[in-house]
CSV table of C-alpha atoms in Angstrom, one decimal:
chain,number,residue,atom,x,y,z
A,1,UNK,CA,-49.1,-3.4,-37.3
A,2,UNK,CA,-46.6,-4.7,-39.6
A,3,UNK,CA,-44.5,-1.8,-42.2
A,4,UNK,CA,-44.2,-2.3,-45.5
A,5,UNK,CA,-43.0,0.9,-46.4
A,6,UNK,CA,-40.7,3.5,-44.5
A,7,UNK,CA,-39.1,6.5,-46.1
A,8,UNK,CA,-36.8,8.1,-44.0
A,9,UNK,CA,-35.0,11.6,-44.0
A,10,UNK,CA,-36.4,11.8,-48.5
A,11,UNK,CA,-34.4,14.9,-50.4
A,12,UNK,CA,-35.0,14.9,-54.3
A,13,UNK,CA,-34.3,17.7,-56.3
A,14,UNK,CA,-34.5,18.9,-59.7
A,15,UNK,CA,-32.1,20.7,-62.0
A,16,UNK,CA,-33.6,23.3,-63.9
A,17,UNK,CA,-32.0,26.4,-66.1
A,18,UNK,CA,-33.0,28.7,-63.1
A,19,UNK,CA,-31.4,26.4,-61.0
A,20,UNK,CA,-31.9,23.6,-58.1
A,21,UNK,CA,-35.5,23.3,-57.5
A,22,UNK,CA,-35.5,21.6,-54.0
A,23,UNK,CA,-38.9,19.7,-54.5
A,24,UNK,CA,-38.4,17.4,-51.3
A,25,UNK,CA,-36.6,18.4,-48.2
A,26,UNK,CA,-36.7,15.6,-45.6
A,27,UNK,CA,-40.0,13.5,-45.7
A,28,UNK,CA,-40.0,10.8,-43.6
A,29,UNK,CA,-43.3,8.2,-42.9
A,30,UNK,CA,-44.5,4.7,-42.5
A,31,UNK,CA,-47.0,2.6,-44.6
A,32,UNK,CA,-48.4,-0.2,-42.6
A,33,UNK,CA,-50.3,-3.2,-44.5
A,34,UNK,CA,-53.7,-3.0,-45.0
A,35,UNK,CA,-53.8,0.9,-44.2
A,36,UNK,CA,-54.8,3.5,-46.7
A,37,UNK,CA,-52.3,6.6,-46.2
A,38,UNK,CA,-53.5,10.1,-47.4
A,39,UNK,CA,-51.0,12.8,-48.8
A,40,UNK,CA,-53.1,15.9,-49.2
A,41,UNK,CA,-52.0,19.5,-49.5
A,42,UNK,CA,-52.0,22.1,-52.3
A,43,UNK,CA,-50.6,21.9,-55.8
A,44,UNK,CA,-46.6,22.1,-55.6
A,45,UNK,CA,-46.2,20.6,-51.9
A,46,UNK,CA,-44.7,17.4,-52.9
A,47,UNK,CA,-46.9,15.1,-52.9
A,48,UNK,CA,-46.9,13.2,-56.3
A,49,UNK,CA,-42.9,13.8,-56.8
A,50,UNK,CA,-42.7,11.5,-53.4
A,51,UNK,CA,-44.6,8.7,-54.4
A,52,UNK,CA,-43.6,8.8,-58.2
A,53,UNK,CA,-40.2,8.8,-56.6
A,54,UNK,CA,-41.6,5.4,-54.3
A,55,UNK,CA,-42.0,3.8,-58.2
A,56,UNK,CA,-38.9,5.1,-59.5
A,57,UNK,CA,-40.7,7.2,-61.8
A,58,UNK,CA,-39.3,10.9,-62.0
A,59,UNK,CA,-37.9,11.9,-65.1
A,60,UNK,CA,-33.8,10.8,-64.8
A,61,UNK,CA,-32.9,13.8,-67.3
A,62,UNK,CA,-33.7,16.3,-64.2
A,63,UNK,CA,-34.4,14.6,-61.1
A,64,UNK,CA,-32.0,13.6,-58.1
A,65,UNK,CA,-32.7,11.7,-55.1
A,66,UNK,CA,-30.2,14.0,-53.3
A,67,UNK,CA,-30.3,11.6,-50.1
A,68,UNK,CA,-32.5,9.2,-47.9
A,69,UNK,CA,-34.1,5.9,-48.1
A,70,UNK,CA,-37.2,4.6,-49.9
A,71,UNK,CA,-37.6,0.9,-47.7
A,72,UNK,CA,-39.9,-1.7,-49.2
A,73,UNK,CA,-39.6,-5.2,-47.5
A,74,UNK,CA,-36.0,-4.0,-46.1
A,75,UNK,CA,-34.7,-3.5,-49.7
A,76,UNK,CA,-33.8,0.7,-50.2
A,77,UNK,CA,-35.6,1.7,-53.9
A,78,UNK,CA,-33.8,4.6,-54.0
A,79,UNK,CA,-30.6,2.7,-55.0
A,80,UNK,CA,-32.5,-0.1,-56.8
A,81,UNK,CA,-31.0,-0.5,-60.8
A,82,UNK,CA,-34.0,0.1,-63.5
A,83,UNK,CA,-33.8,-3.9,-64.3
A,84,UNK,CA,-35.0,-3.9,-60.3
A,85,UNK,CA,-37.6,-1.8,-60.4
A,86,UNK,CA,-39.0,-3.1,-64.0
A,87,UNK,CA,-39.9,-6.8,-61.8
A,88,UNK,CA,-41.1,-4.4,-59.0
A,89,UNK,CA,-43.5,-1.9,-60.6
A,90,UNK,CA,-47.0,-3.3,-61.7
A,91,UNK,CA,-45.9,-6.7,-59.8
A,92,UNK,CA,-45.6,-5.1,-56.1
A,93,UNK,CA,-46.2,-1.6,-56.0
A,94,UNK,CA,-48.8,-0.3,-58.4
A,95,UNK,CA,-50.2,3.2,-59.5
A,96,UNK,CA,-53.3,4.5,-61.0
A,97,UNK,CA,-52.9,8.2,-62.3
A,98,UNK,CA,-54.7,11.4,-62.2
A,99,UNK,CA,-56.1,11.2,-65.9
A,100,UNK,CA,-57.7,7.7,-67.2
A,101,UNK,CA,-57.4,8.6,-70.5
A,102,UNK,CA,-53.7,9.5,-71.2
A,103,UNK,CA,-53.0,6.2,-68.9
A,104,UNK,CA,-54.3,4.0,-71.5
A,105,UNK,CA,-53.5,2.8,-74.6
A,106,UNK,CA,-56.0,4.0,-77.3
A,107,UNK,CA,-55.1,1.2,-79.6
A,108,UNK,CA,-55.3,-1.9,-78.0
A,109,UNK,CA,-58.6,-3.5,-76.3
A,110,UNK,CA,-58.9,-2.5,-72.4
A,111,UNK,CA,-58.6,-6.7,-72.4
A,112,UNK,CA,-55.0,-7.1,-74.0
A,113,UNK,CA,-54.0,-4.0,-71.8
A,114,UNK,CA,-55.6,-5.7,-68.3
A,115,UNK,CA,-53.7,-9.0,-69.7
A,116,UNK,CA,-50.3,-7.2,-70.5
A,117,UNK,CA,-49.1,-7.2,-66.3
A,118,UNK,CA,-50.7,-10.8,-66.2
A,119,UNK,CA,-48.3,-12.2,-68.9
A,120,UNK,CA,-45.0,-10.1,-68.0
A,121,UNK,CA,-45.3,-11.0,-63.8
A,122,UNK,CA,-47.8,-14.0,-63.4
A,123,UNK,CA,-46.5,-15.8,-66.0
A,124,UNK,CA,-50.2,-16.7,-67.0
A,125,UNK,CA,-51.0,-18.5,-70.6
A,126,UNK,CA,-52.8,-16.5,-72.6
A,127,UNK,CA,-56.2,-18.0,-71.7
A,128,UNK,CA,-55.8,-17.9,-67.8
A,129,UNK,CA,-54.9,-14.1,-68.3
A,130,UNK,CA,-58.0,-13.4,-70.3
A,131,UNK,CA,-60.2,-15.3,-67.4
A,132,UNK,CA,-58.3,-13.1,-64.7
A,133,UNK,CA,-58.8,-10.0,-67.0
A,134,UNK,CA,-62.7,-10.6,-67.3
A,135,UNK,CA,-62.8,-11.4,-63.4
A,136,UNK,CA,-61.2,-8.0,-62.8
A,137,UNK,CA,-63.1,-5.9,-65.2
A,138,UNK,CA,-66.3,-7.8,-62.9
A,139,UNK,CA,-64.3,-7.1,-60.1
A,140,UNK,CA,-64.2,-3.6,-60.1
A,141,UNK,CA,-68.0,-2.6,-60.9
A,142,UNK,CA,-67.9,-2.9,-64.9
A,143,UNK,CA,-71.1,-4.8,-66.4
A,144,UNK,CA,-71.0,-7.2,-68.9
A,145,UNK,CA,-67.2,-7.8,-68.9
A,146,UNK,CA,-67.1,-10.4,-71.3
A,147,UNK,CA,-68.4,-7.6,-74.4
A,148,UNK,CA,-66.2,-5.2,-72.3
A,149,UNK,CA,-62.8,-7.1,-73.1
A,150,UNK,CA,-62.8,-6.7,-76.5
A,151,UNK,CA,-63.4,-3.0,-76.5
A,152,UNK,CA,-61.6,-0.1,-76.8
A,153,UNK,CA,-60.6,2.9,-74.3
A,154,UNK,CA,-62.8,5.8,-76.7
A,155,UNK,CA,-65.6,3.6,-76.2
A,156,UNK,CA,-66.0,4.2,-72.2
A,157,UNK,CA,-67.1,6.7,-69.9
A,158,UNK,CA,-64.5,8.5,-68.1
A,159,UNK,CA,-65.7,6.6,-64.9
A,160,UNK,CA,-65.8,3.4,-66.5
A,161,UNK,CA,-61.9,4.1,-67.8
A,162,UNK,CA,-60.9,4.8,-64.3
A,163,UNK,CA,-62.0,1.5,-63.5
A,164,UNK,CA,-60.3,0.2,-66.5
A,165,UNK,CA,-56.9,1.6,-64.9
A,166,UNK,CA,-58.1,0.8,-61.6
A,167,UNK,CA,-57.9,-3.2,-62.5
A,168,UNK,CA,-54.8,-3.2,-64.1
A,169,UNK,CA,-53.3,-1.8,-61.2
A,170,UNK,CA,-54.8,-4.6,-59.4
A,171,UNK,CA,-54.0,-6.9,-61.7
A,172,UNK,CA,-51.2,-9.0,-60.0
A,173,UNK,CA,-52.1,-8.2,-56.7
A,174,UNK,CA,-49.8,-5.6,-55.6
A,175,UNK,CA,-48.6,-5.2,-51.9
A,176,UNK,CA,-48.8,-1.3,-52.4
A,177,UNK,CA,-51.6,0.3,-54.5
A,178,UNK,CA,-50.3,4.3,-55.2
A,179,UNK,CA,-53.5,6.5,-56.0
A,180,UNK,CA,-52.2,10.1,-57.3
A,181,UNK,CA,-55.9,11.6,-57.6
A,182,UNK,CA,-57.4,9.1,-59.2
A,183,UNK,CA,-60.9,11.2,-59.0
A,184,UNK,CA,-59.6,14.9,-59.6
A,185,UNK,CA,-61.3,14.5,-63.9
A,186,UNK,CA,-64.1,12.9,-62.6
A,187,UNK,CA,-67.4,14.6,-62.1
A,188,UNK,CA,-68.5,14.4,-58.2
A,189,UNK,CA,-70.7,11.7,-58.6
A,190,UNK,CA,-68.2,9.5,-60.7
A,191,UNK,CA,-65.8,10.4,-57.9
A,192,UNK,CA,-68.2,9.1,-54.8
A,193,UNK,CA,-68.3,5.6,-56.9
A,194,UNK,CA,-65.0,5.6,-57.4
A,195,UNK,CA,-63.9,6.1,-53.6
A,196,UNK,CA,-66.4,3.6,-52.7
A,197,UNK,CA,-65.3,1.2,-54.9
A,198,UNK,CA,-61.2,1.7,-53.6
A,199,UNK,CA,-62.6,1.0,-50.1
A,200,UNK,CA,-64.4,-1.9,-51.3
A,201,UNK,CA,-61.7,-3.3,-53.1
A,202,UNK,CA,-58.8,-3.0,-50.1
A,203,UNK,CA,-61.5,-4.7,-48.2
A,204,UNK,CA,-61.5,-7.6,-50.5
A,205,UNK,CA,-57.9,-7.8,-51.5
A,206,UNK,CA,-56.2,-6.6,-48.4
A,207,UNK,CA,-53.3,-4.1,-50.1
A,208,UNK,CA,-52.2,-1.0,-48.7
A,209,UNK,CA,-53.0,2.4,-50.8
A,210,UNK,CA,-50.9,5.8,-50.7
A,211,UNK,CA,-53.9,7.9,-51.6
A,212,UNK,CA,-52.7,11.7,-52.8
A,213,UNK,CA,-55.2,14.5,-52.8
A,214,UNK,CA,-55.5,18.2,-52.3
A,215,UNK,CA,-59.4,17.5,-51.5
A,216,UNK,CA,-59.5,16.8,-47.4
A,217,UNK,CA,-63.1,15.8,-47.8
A,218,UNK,CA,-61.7,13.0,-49.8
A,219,UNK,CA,-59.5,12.2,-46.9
A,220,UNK,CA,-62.2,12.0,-44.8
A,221,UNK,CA,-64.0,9.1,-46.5
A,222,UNK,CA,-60.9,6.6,-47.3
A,223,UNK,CA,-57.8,7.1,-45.2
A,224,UNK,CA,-57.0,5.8,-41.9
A,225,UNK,CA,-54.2,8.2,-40.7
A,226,UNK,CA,-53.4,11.1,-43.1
A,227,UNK,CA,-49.8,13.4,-43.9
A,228,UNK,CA,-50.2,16.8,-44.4
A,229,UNK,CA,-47.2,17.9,-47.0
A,230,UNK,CA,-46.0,21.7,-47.3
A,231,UNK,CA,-43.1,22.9,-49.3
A,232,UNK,CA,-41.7,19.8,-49.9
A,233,UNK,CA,-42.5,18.9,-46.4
A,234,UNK,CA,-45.0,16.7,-44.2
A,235,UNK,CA,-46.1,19.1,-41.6
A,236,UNK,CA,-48.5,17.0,-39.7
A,237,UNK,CA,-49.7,13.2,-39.5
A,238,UNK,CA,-51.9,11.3,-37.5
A,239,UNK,CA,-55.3,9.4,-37.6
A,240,UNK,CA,-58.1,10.8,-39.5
A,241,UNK,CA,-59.8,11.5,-36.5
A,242,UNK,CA,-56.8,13.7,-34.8
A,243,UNK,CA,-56.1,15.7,-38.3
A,244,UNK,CA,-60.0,16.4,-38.2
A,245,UNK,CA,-60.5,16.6,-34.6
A,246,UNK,CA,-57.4,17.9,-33.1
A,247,UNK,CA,-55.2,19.3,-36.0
A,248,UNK,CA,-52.1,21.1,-34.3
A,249,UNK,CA,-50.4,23.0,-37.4
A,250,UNK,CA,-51.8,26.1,-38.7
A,251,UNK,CA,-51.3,25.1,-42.6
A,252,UNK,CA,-54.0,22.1,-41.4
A,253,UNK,CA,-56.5,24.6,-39.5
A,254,UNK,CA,-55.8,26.5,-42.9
A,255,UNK,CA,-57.1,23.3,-45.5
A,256,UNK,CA,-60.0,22.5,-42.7
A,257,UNK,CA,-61.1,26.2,-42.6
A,258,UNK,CA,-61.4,26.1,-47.0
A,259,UNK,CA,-63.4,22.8,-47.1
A,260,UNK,CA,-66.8,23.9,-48.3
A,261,UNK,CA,-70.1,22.2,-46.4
A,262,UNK,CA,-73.7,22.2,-46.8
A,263,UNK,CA,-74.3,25.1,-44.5
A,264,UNK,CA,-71.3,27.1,-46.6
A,265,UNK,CA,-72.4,30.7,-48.0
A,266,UNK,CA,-71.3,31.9,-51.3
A,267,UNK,CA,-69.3,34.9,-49.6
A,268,UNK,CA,-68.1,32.7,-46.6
A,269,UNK,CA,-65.3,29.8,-48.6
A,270,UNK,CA,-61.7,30.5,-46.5
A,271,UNK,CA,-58.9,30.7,-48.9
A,272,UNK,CA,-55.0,30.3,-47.2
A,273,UNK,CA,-53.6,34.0,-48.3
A,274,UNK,CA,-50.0,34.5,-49.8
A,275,UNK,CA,-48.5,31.6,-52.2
A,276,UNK,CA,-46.4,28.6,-51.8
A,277,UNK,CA,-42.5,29.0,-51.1
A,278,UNK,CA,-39.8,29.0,-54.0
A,279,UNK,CA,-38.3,25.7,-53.6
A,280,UNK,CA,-35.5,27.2,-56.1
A,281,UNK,CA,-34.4,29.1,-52.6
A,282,UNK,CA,-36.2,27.2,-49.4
A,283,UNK,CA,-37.0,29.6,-46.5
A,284,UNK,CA,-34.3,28.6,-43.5
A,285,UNK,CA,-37.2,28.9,-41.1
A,286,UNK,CA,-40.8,27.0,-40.9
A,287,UNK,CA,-42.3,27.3,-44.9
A,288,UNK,CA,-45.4,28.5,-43.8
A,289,UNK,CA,-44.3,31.2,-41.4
A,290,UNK,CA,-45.1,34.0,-44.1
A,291,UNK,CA,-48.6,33.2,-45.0
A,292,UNK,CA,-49.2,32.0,-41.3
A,293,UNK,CA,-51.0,35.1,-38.8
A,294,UNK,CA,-50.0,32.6,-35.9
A,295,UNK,CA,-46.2,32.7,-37.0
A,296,UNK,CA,-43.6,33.4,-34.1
A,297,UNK,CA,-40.4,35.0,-34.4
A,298,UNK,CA,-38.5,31.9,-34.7
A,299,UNK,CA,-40.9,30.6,-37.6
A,300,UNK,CA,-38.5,33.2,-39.6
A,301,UNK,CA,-35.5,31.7,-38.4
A,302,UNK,CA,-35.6,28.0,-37.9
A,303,UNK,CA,-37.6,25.0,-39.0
A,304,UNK,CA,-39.8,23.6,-36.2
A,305,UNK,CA,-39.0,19.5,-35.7
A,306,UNK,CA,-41.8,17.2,-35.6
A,307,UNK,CA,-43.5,17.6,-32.0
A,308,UNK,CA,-45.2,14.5,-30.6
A,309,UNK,CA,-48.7,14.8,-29.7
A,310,UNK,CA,-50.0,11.5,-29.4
A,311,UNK,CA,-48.1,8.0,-30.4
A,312,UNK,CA,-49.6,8.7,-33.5
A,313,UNK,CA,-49.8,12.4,-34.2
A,314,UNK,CA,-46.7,14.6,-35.0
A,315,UNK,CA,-47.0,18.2,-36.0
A,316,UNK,CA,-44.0,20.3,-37.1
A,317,UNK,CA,-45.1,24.0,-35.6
A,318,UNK,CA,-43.3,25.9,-32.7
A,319,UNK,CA,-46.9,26.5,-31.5
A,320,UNK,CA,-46.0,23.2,-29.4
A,321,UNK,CA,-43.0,24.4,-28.0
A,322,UNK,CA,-43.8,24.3,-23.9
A,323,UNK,CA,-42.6,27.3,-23.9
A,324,UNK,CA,-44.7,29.0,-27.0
A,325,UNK,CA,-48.2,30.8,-26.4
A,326,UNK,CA,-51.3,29.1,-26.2
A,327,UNK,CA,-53.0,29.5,-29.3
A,328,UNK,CA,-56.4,28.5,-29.9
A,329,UNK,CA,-57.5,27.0,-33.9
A,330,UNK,CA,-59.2,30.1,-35.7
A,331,UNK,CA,-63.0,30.0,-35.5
A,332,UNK,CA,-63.6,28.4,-38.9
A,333,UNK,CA,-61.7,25.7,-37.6
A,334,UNK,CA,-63.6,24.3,-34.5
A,335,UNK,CA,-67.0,25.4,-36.7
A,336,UNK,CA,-66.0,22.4,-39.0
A,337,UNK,CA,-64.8,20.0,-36.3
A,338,UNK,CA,-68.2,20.7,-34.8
A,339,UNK,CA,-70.1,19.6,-37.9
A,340,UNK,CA,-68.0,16.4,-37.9
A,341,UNK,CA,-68.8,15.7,-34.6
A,342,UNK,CA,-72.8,16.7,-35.5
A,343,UNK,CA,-72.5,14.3,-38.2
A,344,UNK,CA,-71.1,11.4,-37.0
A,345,UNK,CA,-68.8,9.3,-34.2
A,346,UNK,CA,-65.7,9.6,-37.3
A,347,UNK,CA,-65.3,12.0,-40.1
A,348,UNK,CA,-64.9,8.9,-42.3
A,349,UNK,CA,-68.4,8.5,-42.0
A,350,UNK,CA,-69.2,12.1,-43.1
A,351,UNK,CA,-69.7,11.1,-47.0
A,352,UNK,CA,-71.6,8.3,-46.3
């Protein structure tokens, strides 16, 4: 598969009165074309100040790219001018955000704001924008999209203004399509329509998607290979089948062990003890090692490199050391990856 992405050996940081908050320490990964990547992991791991930094959009008061590249099409974002990124964001690499509402404009028509991107990077006339604008309204599941146009945000659903945001983002046909939780103020069943109609939509107009989430059962339904981030940190990647099936770092067996199922008691949810490192001072050793029961003595002291597993699966745990005890994932663990297997050949199929 071809790359359209690489980010290699990423460090930002942000200055703050209590100091250098070192948000990103070394993320490196691959986008292919046509894939749908996952970033999952709790609140504070990283994962929307990476790909906000992808778009060039932390705040420039505060924020430093310390070091590392950011490669799209062989050209390094990180050093890219703001005039550079102005004909790249929207045009090549587009984002829909967490909440609909504060995304758009509250006074101007969801049609104007659909034809904005159209005008600035298609160089459309104004007709042929409002025809592409109604197509993608149609496009991405909203009815009548003729009476739709001329509407306003405040007169949609919240669903229906996801959509809205959707189809600008889609507007000129972008080569990346960033997702930063694009279902997390949506009600569940908003969310499953939403998901459905991503997949849908990649299907149709072949883009790859950085989709970010702390929900793995989201992961299970939309991503091809998924990167576990911790502490500014990805501490695993791989297929969705190998995170689900064969996950390798304990922080993983940790997010597996707290998804809720069907057969889930009240008094049974798992919740990952202790709290997320302070990036202000970064732990020398592996992040995790104090909230991990599996942590060896050199957890404390150095941070484990990524350990092959497969061609496609890397983990970052000195349980893979050959010379580290065998250590078996926690019960919880292979209960879950049982019901995946129970209910179906992939857990892609799972929400189905």
């Amino acid at each position: 598969m071809e790359k359209i992405l690489e980010v290699k050996d990423l460090h930002i940081s942000f200055h703050t009165f209590a100091g250098e908050v070192k948000a990103i320490r070394g993320v490196n990964f691959d986008l292919y074309k046509g894939e749908t990547l996952a970033i999952v992991g709790e609140s504070g791991s990283g994962k929307s100040v990476t790909t906000k930094s992808i778009m060039r959009l932390l705040p420039e008061h505060n924020s430093e790219i310390k070091g590392g590249q950011i490669l799209f099409e062989g050209k390094d974002l990180a050093k890219a001018s703001e005039k550079e990124m102005q004909k790249i964001r929207g045009k090549d690499i587009s984002m829909i955000f967490q909440d609909p509402m504060t995304s758009l404009n509250p006074t101007m028509t969801v049609g104007k704001q659909i034809m904005e991107p159209l005008l600035k990077h298609q160089k459309l006339s104004k007709a042929e924008a409002k025809q592409r604008a109604i197509e993608l309204l149609k496009l991405v599941g909203i009815p009548k999209p003729e009476i739709r146009f001329k509407q306003y945000p405040h007169q949609f659903s919240g669903g229906m203004r996801q959509r809205v945001v959707i189809a600008i983002a889609l507007a000129c046909n972008p080569k990346i399509l960033i997702a930063d939780e694009p279902t997390t103020a949506l009600d569940v069943t908003i969310q499953a329509q939403i998901l459905d109609l991503m997949k849908d939509l990649q299907k149709k107009i072949d883009t790859s998607i950085i989709f970010i989430t702390h929900d793995l059962g989201v992961v299970a339904n939309v991503a091809d290979r998924v990167a576990v981030m911790y502490g500014g940190r990805i501490v695993e990647i791989g297929t969705v089948d190998e995170i689900f099936y064969n996950p390798k770092h304990p922080y993983t067996w940790g997010l597996i062990s707290s998804m809720p199922s069907l057969d889930t008691k009240d008094d049974e949810l798992y919740a990952i003890p202790g709290s997320p490192p302070d990036l202000l001072e970064p732990p020398k050793g592996d992040a995790f090692a104090p909230r991990n029961e599996y942590a060896l003595k050199i957890d404390l002291e150095k941070q484990p490199p990524m350990f092959k597993v497969s061609d496609t699966h890397y983990a970052a745990t000195w349980l893979l050391h050959p010379d580290a005890p065998k250590v078996e994932p926690p019960e919880a663990v292979k209960k879950r990856m049982q019901q995946f297997k129970a209910n179906s050949t992939s857990p892609k199929k799972e929400g189905n």
